[in-house]
Amino acid sequence: MSWTKSDYPASMKNLSSKTRNKAIEIANALLNDDYAEGRAISIAISQAEKMNTSNEELPYHIVPHNDEWAIKRENATRATEVFSTKEKALDKARDLVKNKNVQLTIHRQDGSIERVQYAN
């Protein structure tokens, strides 16, 4: 049996919608790999919860970095990557945001927020 966002195991009902959707996706993949239903559900919930507590959800920021521009995760102490121009940082950051489905906050040279972009 394959599950959907509106038809899923009762054990997934108390999960956040984001975690539940990921668990449904994982469980369906495990079923396709011939896992037993109960085992697929258990593994899927466990993995979805781990994935949604990682820093993958943290937004990226483009910030001034000395005389260059850096891409940083929110609350990070170190830059993910540093670029010579803001435009180069924006190009790379847009790919990261799109692939990871997270928010991008773009700052001005003085550190104030210029704008916020979303992946969707």
Short mmCIF file of N, CA and C in Angstrom, two decimals:
data_model
loop_
_atom_site.label_atom_id
_atom_site.label_comp_id
_atom_site.label_asym_id
_atom_site.label_seq_id
_atom_site.Cartn_x
_atom_site.Cartn_y
_atom_site.Cartn_z
N MET A 1 0.84 -1.18 0.00
CA MET A 1 0.00 0.00 0.00
C MET A 1 0.88 1.24 0.00
N SER A 2 0.49 2.22 -0.77
CA SER A 2 1.21 3.48 -0.83
C SER A 2 0.41 4.54 -0.06
N TRP A 3 1.12 5.42 0.67
CA TRP A 3 0.45 6.44 1.47
C TRP A 3 0.50 7.79 0.78
N THR A 4 -0.41 8.68 1.18
CA THR A 4 -0.48 10.03 0.64
C THR A 4 -0.58 11.01 1.80
N LYS A 5 -0.59 12.31 1.48
CA LYS A 5 -0.70 13.35 2.50
C LYS A 5 -2.03 13.30 3.24
N SER A 6 -3.03 12.71 2.63
CA SER A 6 -4.35 12.62 3.28
C SER A 6 -4.67 11.22 3.77
N ASP A 7 -3.86 10.24 3.40
CA ASP A 7 -4.10 8.85 3.81
C ASP A 7 -2.76 8.25 4.23
N TYR A 8 -2.51 8.24 5.54
CA TYR A 8 -1.23 7.80 6.08
C TYR A 8 -1.48 7.00 7.36
N PRO A 9 -0.46 6.29 7.84
CA PRO A 9 -0.61 5.48 9.05
C PRO A 9 -0.95 6.34 10.27
N ALA A 10 -1.73 5.79 11.16
CA ALA A 10 -2.14 6.51 12.38
C ALA A 10 -0.94 6.94 13.21
N SER A 11 0.14 6.17 13.16
CA SER A 11 1.33 6.51 13.94
C SER A 11 2.01 7.79 13.46
N MET A 12 1.59 8.32 12.33
CA MET A 12 2.17 9.56 11.80
C MET A 12 1.29 10.78 12.09
N LYS A 13 0.13 10.57 12.72
CA LYS A 13 -0.83 11.67 12.88
C LYS A 13 -0.34 12.81 13.77
N ASN A 14 0.53 12.54 14.73
CA ASN A 14 1.01 13.58 15.63
C ASN A 14 2.30 14.25 15.17
N LEU A 15 2.78 13.90 14.00
CA LEU A 15 3.97 14.53 13.45
C LEU A 15 3.59 15.88 12.83
N SER A 16 4.54 16.80 12.79
CA SER A 16 4.28 18.05 12.06
C SER A 16 4.05 17.68 10.60
N SER A 17 3.36 18.54 9.87
CA SER A 17 3.06 18.20 8.47
C SER A 17 4.34 18.02 7.65
N LYS A 18 5.36 18.82 7.92
CA LYS A 18 6.62 18.68 7.19
C LYS A 18 7.28 17.34 7.48
N THR A 19 7.34 16.97 8.76
CA THR A 19 7.94 15.69 9.14
C THR A 19 7.09 14.53 8.61
N ARG A 20 5.77 14.66 8.73
CA ARG A 20 4.88 13.60 8.24
C ARG A 20 5.04 13.39 6.74
N ASN A 21 5.10 14.49 5.98
CA ASN A 21 5.26 14.37 4.52
C ASN A 21 6.57 13.68 4.16
N LYS A 22 7.64 14.01 4.88
CA LYS A 22 8.93 13.36 4.64
C LYS A 22 8.84 11.88 5.02
N ALA A 23 8.17 11.57 6.14
CA ALA A 23 8.02 10.19 6.58
C ALA A 23 7.22 9.38 5.56
N ILE A 24 6.18 9.97 5.00
CA ILE A 24 5.38 9.30 3.97
C ILE A 24 6.25 8.99 2.76
N GLU A 25 7.04 9.97 2.34
CA GLU A 25 7.94 9.79 1.20
C GLU A 25 8.93 8.64 1.45
N ILE A 26 9.54 8.64 2.63
CA ILE A 26 10.51 7.60 2.98
C ILE A 26 9.83 6.24 3.07
N ALA A 27 8.69 6.19 3.74
CA ALA A 27 7.98 4.92 3.91
C ALA A 27 7.58 4.32 2.56
N ASN A 28 7.09 5.15 1.66
CA ASN A 28 6.73 4.65 0.33
C ASN A 28 7.94 4.10 -0.41
N ALA A 29 9.07 4.77 -0.28
CA ALA A 29 10.30 4.28 -0.93
C ALA A 29 10.72 2.93 -0.33
N LEU A 30 10.59 2.81 1.00
CA LEU A 30 10.95 1.55 1.65
C LEU A 30 10.00 0.43 1.22
N LEU A 31 8.72 0.73 1.10
CA LEU A 31 7.77 -0.28 0.62
C LEU A 31 8.12 -0.74 -0.79
N ASN A 32 8.55 0.21 -1.62
CA ASN A 32 8.96 -0.13 -2.98
C ASN A 32 10.19 -1.04 -2.98
N ASP A 33 10.98 -0.96 -1.90
CA ASP A 33 12.16 -1.82 -1.76
C ASP A 33 11.83 -3.09 -0.98
N ASP A 34 10.54 -3.39 -0.87
CA ASP A 34 10.05 -4.64 -0.25
C ASP A 34 10.25 -4.73 1.26
N TYR A 35 10.28 -3.60 1.96
CA TYR A 35 10.29 -3.63 3.42
C TYR A 35 8.89 -3.96 3.90
N ALA A 36 8.81 -4.63 5.04
CA ALA A 36 7.52 -4.89 5.66
C ALA A 36 6.91 -3.55 6.08
N GLU A 37 5.58 -3.46 6.03
CA GLU A 37 4.90 -2.21 6.31
C GLU A 37 5.26 -1.61 7.67
N GLY A 38 5.21 -2.40 8.71
CA GLY A 38 5.52 -1.91 10.06
C GLY A 38 6.94 -1.40 10.18
N ARG A 39 7.86 -2.12 9.59
CA ARG A 39 9.27 -1.71 9.62
C ARG A 39 9.48 -0.42 8.81
N ALA A 40 8.83 -0.33 7.66
CA ALA A 40 8.94 0.86 6.82
C ALA A 40 8.44 2.09 7.56
N ILE A 41 7.33 1.95 8.26
CA ILE A 41 6.76 3.07 9.02
C ILE A 41 7.72 3.51 10.11
N SER A 42 8.22 2.56 10.86
CA SER A 42 9.13 2.85 11.97
C SER A 42 10.39 3.57 11.49
N ILE A 43 11.01 3.03 10.47
CA ILE A 43 12.23 3.63 9.92
C ILE A 43 11.94 5.02 9.37
N ALA A 44 10.84 5.14 8.64
CA ALA A 44 10.49 6.42 8.01
C ALA A 44 10.28 7.52 9.04
N ILE A 45 9.56 7.21 10.10
CA ILE A 45 9.32 8.22 11.14
C ILE A 45 10.63 8.63 11.79
N SER A 46 11.45 7.66 12.12
CA SER A 46 12.73 7.94 12.75
C SER A 46 13.61 8.83 11.86
N GLN A 47 13.73 8.47 10.61
CA GLN A 47 14.57 9.23 9.68
C GLN A 47 14.01 10.62 9.41
N ALA A 48 12.71 10.74 9.27
CA ALA A 48 12.09 12.04 9.00
C ALA A 48 12.30 12.98 10.19
N GLU A 49 12.18 12.47 11.39
CA GLU A 49 12.41 13.30 12.58
C GLU A 49 13.86 13.76 12.65
N LYS A 50 14.80 12.89 12.33
CA LYS A 50 16.21 13.27 12.32
C LYS A 50 16.48 14.35 11.28
N MET A 51 15.90 14.19 10.11
CA MET A 51 16.12 15.13 9.02
C MET A 51 15.57 16.51 9.36
N ASN A 52 14.47 16.56 10.04
CA ASN A 52 13.84 17.84 10.34
C ASN A 52 14.40 18.51 11.58
N THR A 53 15.33 17.88 12.27
CA THR A 53 15.99 18.54 13.39
C THR A 53 17.41 18.95 13.04
N SER A 54 17.81 18.67 11.81
CA SER A 54 19.16 19.06 11.38
C SER A 54 19.18 20.53 11.00
N ASN A 55 20.35 21.04 10.68
CA ASN A 55 20.45 22.45 10.32
C ASN A 55 20.05 22.71 8.88
N GLU A 56 19.53 21.72 8.19
CA GLU A 56 19.10 21.89 6.81
C GLU A 56 18.00 22.94 6.69
N GLU A 57 17.26 23.19 7.75
CA GLU A 57 16.18 24.16 7.69
C GLU A 57 16.65 25.59 7.96
N LEU A 58 17.85 25.75 8.46
CA LEU A 58 18.33 27.08 8.79
C LEU A 58 18.53 27.91 7.52
N PRO A 59 18.07 29.16 7.55
CA PRO A 59 18.22 30.01 6.37
C PRO A 59 19.68 30.39 6.10
N TYR A 60 19.92 30.78 4.87
CA TYR A 60 21.21 31.32 4.47
C TYR A 60 21.13 32.84 4.48
N HIS A 61 22.29 33.47 4.67
CA HIS A 61 22.40 34.92 4.60
C HIS A 61 23.57 35.26 3.69
N ILE A 62 23.42 36.33 2.92
CA ILE A 62 24.54 36.89 2.18
C ILE A 62 24.93 38.15 2.96
N VAL A 63 26.16 38.14 3.45
CA VAL A 63 26.61 39.22 4.33
C VAL A 63 27.96 39.77 3.88
N PRO A 64 28.23 41.04 4.19
CA PRO A 64 29.57 41.58 3.91
C PRO A 64 30.60 40.86 4.76
N HIS A 65 31.75 40.60 4.17
CA HIS A 65 32.81 39.84 4.85
C HIS A 65 34.15 40.47 4.48
N ASN A 66 34.65 41.33 5.36
CA ASN A 66 35.83 42.14 5.04
C ASN A 66 35.53 42.94 3.77
N ASP A 67 36.30 42.79 2.73
CA ASP A 67 36.02 43.49 1.48
C ASP A 67 35.34 42.57 0.47
N GLU A 68 34.77 41.48 0.95
CA GLU A 68 34.13 40.50 0.07
C GLU A 68 32.72 40.23 0.58
N TRP A 69 32.09 39.19 0.02
CA TRP A 69 30.74 38.79 0.43
C TRP A 69 30.74 37.31 0.78
N ALA A 70 30.02 36.97 1.84
CA ALA A 70 29.99 35.59 2.30
C ALA A 70 28.56 35.05 2.33
N ILE A 71 28.47 33.75 2.15
CA ILE A 71 27.22 33.03 2.38
C ILE A 71 27.38 32.35 3.73
N LYS A 72 26.44 32.59 4.63
CA LYS A 72 26.50 31.99 5.96
C LYS A 72 25.14 31.42 6.32
N ARG A 73 25.15 30.36 7.10
CA ARG A 73 23.92 29.84 7.70
C ARG A 73 23.55 30.74 8.86
N GLU A 74 22.29 30.84 9.15
CA GLU A 74 21.85 31.63 10.29
C GLU A 74 22.50 31.10 11.56
N ASN A 75 23.00 32.01 12.38
CA ASN A 75 23.67 31.70 13.65
C ASN A 75 25.04 31.03 13.50
N ALA A 76 25.54 30.90 12.28
CA ALA A 76 26.85 30.28 12.08
C ALA A 76 27.96 31.26 12.43
N THR A 77 29.05 30.73 12.94
CA THR A 77 30.20 31.59 13.25
C THR A 77 31.15 31.70 12.07
N ARG A 78 31.09 30.73 11.16
CA ARG A 78 31.97 30.74 9.99
C ARG A 78 31.15 30.80 8.71
N ALA A 79 31.74 31.38 7.69
CA ALA A 79 31.09 31.48 6.39
C ALA A 79 31.07 30.12 5.70
N THR A 80 30.02 29.86 4.97
CA THR A 80 29.94 28.66 4.14
C THR A 80 30.88 28.80 2.96
N GLU A 81 30.86 30.01 2.37
CA GLU A 81 31.72 30.30 1.22
C GLU A 81 31.87 31.81 1.11
N VAL A 82 33.01 32.27 0.57
CA VAL A 82 33.28 33.70 0.42
C VAL A 82 33.54 34.00 -1.06
N PHE A 83 33.01 35.15 -1.52
CA PHE A 83 33.11 35.54 -2.92
C PHE A 83 33.63 36.97 -3.04
N SER A 84 34.21 37.28 -4.18
CA SER A 84 34.75 38.62 -4.40
C SER A 84 33.66 39.66 -4.62
N THR A 85 32.50 39.23 -5.14
CA THR A 85 31.41 40.17 -5.39
C THR A 85 30.10 39.65 -4.80
N LYS A 86 29.20 40.56 -4.55
CA LYS A 86 27.87 40.20 -4.05
C LYS A 86 27.11 39.38 -5.10
N GLU A 87 27.27 39.72 -6.37
CA GLU A 87 26.59 39.01 -7.45
C GLU A 87 27.00 37.55 -7.52
N LYS A 88 28.29 37.27 -7.33
CA LYS A 88 28.76 35.87 -7.33
C LYS A 88 28.18 35.12 -6.14
N ALA A 89 28.13 35.77 -5.00
CA ALA A 89 27.55 35.15 -3.81
C ALA A 89 26.07 34.87 -4.03
N LEU A 90 25.36 35.81 -4.66
CA LEU A 90 23.94 35.63 -4.95
C LEU A 90 23.70 34.45 -5.88
N ASP A 91 24.51 34.31 -6.91
CA ASP A 91 24.36 33.20 -7.85
C ASP A 91 24.47 31.86 -7.13
N LYS A 92 25.50 31.72 -6.30
CA LYS A 92 25.71 30.47 -5.57
C LYS A 92 24.59 30.25 -4.54
N ALA A 93 24.22 31.30 -3.83
CA ALA A 93 23.21 31.19 -2.78
C ALA A 93 21.86 30.79 -3.35
N ARG A 94 21.51 31.30 -4.51
CA ARG A 94 20.22 30.93 -5.12
C ARG A 94 20.15 29.44 -5.38
N ASP A 95 21.25 28.84 -5.82
CA ASP A 95 21.28 27.40 -6.03
C ASP A 95 21.10 26.66 -4.70
N LEU A 96 21.80 27.11 -3.67
CA LEU A 96 21.68 26.46 -2.36
C LEU A 96 20.26 26.54 -1.83
N VAL A 97 19.67 27.70 -1.93
CA VAL A 97 18.31 27.91 -1.42
C VAL A 97 17.31 27.04 -2.18
N LYS A 98 17.46 27.00 -3.48
CA LYS A 98 16.55 26.20 -4.30
C LYS A 98 16.67 24.71 -3.97
N ASN A 99 17.90 24.22 -3.87
CA ASN A 99 18.13 22.80 -3.61
C ASN A 99 17.71 22.38 -2.21
N LYS A 100 17.84 23.27 -1.24
CA LYS A 100 17.55 22.91 0.14
C LYS A 100 16.20 23.45 0.61
N ASN A 101 15.53 24.21 -0.25
CA ASN A 101 14.21 24.75 0.06
C ASN A 101 14.21 25.56 1.35
N VAL A 102 15.14 26.50 1.46
CA VAL A 102 15.23 27.36 2.64
C VAL A 102 15.21 28.83 2.22
N GLN A 103 15.11 29.69 3.18
CA GLN A 103 15.05 31.14 2.97
C GLN A 103 16.45 31.71 2.79
N LEU A 104 16.54 32.78 2.01
CA LEU A 104 17.79 33.52 1.81
C LEU A 104 17.56 34.97 2.18
N THR A 105 18.36 35.47 3.12
CA THR A 105 18.29 36.88 3.51
C THR A 105 19.53 37.57 2.95
N ILE A 106 19.28 38.64 2.19
CA ILE A 106 20.37 39.37 1.55
C ILE A 106 20.56 40.69 2.30
N HIS A 107 21.79 40.93 2.73
CA HIS A 107 22.12 42.11 3.51
C HIS A 107 22.82 43.15 2.64
N ARG A 108 22.76 44.39 3.10
CA ARG A 108 23.49 45.49 2.47
C ARG A 108 24.90 45.55 3.06
N GLN A 109 25.72 46.41 2.50
CA GLN A 109 27.10 46.56 2.97
C GLN A 109 27.15 46.94 4.45
N ASP A 110 26.15 47.72 4.92
CA ASP A 110 26.13 48.13 6.33
C ASP A 110 25.56 47.06 7.26
N GLY A 111 25.17 45.92 6.70
CA GLY A 111 24.64 44.82 7.50
C GLY A 111 23.13 44.78 7.61
N SER A 112 22.46 45.86 7.23
CA SER A 112 20.99 45.87 7.30
C SER A 112 20.42 44.94 6.23
N ILE A 113 19.18 44.54 6.41
CA ILE A 113 18.55 43.60 5.48
C ILE A 113 18.05 44.34 4.25
N GLU A 114 18.46 43.87 3.11
CA GLU A 114 18.02 44.42 1.83
C GLU A 114 16.72 43.79 1.39
N ARG A 115 16.68 42.43 1.43
CA ARG A 115 15.48 41.70 1.06
C ARG A 115 15.60 40.25 1.50
N VAL A 116 14.45 39.56 1.49
CA VAL A 116 14.40 38.14 1.85
C VAL A 116 13.79 37.40 0.65
N GLN A 117 14.40 36.30 0.27
CA GLN A 117 13.90 35.47 -0.83
C GLN A 117 13.55 34.10 -0.29
N TYR A 118 12.57 33.50 -0.90
CA TYR A 118 12.16 32.14 -0.54
C TYR A 118 12.37 31.23 -1.72
N ALA A 119 12.58 29.96 -1.44
CA ALA A 119 12.88 28.99 -2.49
C ALA A 119 11.72 28.82 -3.47
N ASN A 120 10.51 28.87 -2.97
CA ASN A 120 9.35 28.62 -3.84
C ASN A 120 8.92 29.82 -4.59
#
